[in-house]
C-alpha positions as MATLAB code, in Angstrom:
seq = 'XXXXXXXXXXXXXXXXXXXXXXXXXXXXXXXXXXXXXXXXXXXXXXXXXXXXXXXXXXXXXXXXXXXXXXXXXXXXXXXXXXXXXXXXXXXXXXXXXXXXXXXXXXXXXXXXXXXXXXXXXXXXXXXXXXXXXXXXXXXXXXXXXXXXXXXXXXXXXXXXXXXXXXXXXXXXXXXXXXXXXXXXXXXXXXX';
ca = [
     189.999  133.344  224.902;
     192.965  133.783  222.778;
     194.662  137.108  222.097;
     195.754  138.024  218.590;
     199.388  139.007  218.500;
     199.726  141.551  215.680;
     198.326  143.636  212.863;
     195.014  145.499  212.734;
     193.299  143.336  215.472;
     196.345  143.166  217.708;
     195.337  142.361  221.339;
     191.828  141.550  220.273;
     190.432  138.355  221.880;
     188.719  135.539  220.181;
     186.530  132.792  221.449;
     187.940  129.232  221.685;
     186.344  125.860  221.466;
     186.436  123.355  224.329;
     190.011  122.478  225.376;
     189.404  118.778  224.952;
     188.517  119.183  221.351;
     191.294  121.607  220.225;
     194.914  122.352  221.073;
     195.936  125.805  220.347;
     199.263  127.152  218.971;
     200.922  129.012  221.899;
     200.752  132.862  221.691;
     204.483  133.192  221.650;
     204.824  130.690  218.846;
     202.078  132.472  216.786;
     203.745  135.800  217.153;
     207.154  134.237  216.228;
     205.745  132.594  213.067;
     204.092  135.764  211.862;
     207.255  137.785  212.549;
     209.086  135.332  210.220;
     206.454  135.239  207.271;
     205.049  138.133  205.320;
     201.383  137.362  204.537;
     200.317  140.838  203.282;
     198.485  140.453  199.992;
     198.833  136.686  200.020;
     196.368  133.712  200.215;
     196.463  131.730  203.514;
     195.007  128.308  204.180;
     194.795  126.659  207.646;
     193.919  122.911  207.152;
     193.096  122.229  210.894;
     191.665  125.584  211.878;
     190.164  124.997  215.350;
     189.074  128.464  216.569;
     190.568  130.130  213.464;
     193.319  131.882  215.430;
     195.894  131.409  212.635;
     193.607  132.721  209.853;
     192.645  135.700  212.016;
     196.389  136.332  212.712;
     196.953  136.217  208.927;
     194.050  138.486  208.056;
     194.956  140.951  210.821;
     198.332  141.288  209.057;
     196.562  142.086  205.690;
     196.508  138.674  204.034;
     194.451  139.025  200.863;
     192.209  136.082  201.665;
     192.123  133.124  204.044;
     190.427  129.723  204.153;
     189.747  127.820  207.289;
     189.184  124.035  207.184;
     187.985  122.066  210.221;
     186.073  118.834  210.581;
     184.461  119.916  213.788;
     181.074  121.752  213.339;
     181.584  123.218  216.871;
     184.943  124.669  215.536;
     183.380  126.057  212.405;
     180.680  127.744  214.458;
     183.338  129.294  216.708;
     185.267  130.556  213.627;
     181.993  132.183  212.343;
     181.325  133.833  215.704;
     184.894  135.131  215.856;
     184.656  136.469  212.319;
     181.496  138.369  213.313;
     183.176  139.858  216.262;
     186.294  141.035  214.406;
     184.928  142.045  210.975;
     182.046  140.220  209.217;
     183.191  141.555  205.854;
     186.689  139.927  206.050;
     187.834  137.712  203.148;
     187.497  134.454  204.971;
     186.057  131.174  203.738;
     185.060  128.594  206.260;
     185.005  124.970  205.017;
     183.574  122.544  207.517;
     184.702  119.044  206.683;
     187.576  116.656  206.480;
     190.735  117.983  204.789;
     190.804  114.866  202.627;
     187.612  116.143  201.015;
     188.188  119.886  201.257;
     191.664  119.916  199.574;
     190.249  118.244  196.390;
     187.405  120.735  196.442;
     189.826  123.628  196.529;
     191.862  122.090  193.712;
     188.655  121.596  191.762;
     187.784  125.200  192.182;
     191.281  126.181  191.073;
     191.992  127.950  194.457;
     195.683  128.758  195.064;
     197.546  129.493  198.236;
     200.868  131.132  199.205;
     200.807  129.766  202.747;
     199.469  126.541  204.003;
     199.380  126.013  207.790;
     198.807  122.579  209.169;
     198.486  121.812  212.982;
     196.729  118.429  213.183;
     195.941  116.751  216.456;
     199.230  115.271  217.695;
     197.798  111.996  218.808;
     195.887  111.015  215.744;
     198.657  110.492  213.133;
     197.075  112.846  210.512;
     200.374  113.986  209.001;
     200.955  111.133  206.490;
     197.362  111.444  205.070;
     197.581  115.265  205.066;
     200.850  115.211  203.085;
     199.377  112.595  200.747;
     196.288  114.711  200.130;
     198.319  117.793  199.659;
     200.545  115.997  197.155;
     197.437  114.744  195.308;
     196.104  118.359  195.150;
     199.421  120.153  194.462;
     197.692  122.547  192.174;
     196.466  124.560  195.262;
     200.005  125.716  195.866;
     201.409  128.706  194.042;
     205.021  128.620  192.928;
     207.068  129.253  196.021;
     204.233  128.483  198.410;
     205.315  128.015  202.005;
     203.924  125.059  203.950;
     204.231  125.422  207.787;
     203.515  122.335  209.784;
     203.154  122.231  213.549;
     204.006  118.958  215.262;
     205.020  117.549  218.549;
     208.677  117.265  219.343;
     208.482  113.467  219.049;
     207.004  113.249  215.546;
     209.236  111.789  212.871;
     211.245  114.082  210.559;
     209.740  114.962  207.237;
     212.844  113.710  205.485;
     211.875  110.229  206.580;
     208.355  110.290  205.138;
     207.473  108.983  201.700;
     204.512  111.373  201.663;
     206.844  114.330  201.904;
     208.993  113.423  198.865;
     207.554  116.486  196.961;
     208.641  118.933  199.680;
     211.970  120.401  200.684;
     212.785  121.364  204.189;
     214.030  124.961  204.511;
     213.850  125.583  208.327;
     212.683  124.043  211.554;
     212.007  126.090  214.737;
     211.016  125.006  218.255;
     208.724  127.178  220.264;
     206.829  126.262  223.485;
     207.455  122.553  223.177;
     206.145  122.342  219.588;
     208.091  122.118  216.334;
     207.350  124.181  213.339;
     208.616  122.878  210.043;
     208.914  125.139  207.002;
     208.696  123.425  203.701;
     208.537  124.465  199.955;
     207.842  122.258  196.974;
     210.903  120.555  195.499;
     211.776  121.167  191.870;
     211.046  117.535  191.076;
     207.223  117.866  191.385;
     205.472  117.729  188.045;
     202.659  120.299  187.927;
];
């Protein structure tokens, strides 16, 4: 079980998927992230959602709407169960599928997000393809959208990645042996 760190559902616990399948953002890091960002009234996307803890943290803090993407059917079922335990009427959409298919779907539906959180598995090198897919579906970002990426301490810097050329680094924080990189769209991106 994971404990939510703030908002309406503070200290409520949610179910997790099997440890071998999903790595969770540490509680201290989740609290720190949501102390930094203000999600109230905003749309929040988690591209590698796992148990849904980040979307539930956002919705607990009055995000307008959240979307959870995960390729694992087990993870999607866990998110649905957690939704039922917290508030079945919450504004949460669960998309069970690969982000490379789901981001184009969101763009096609003209969905827009103020915050995009991405915490891909550290050992699978998903970051280049995630950034490429995000750049190809840039219309899902609102002007001023914040992209928060969780990576291992050893992953290469975003400034070195061709896939990140449309993003501008605004902050980087280390919590509990993981790195959170805060990015916004650069002014050079055609919309």
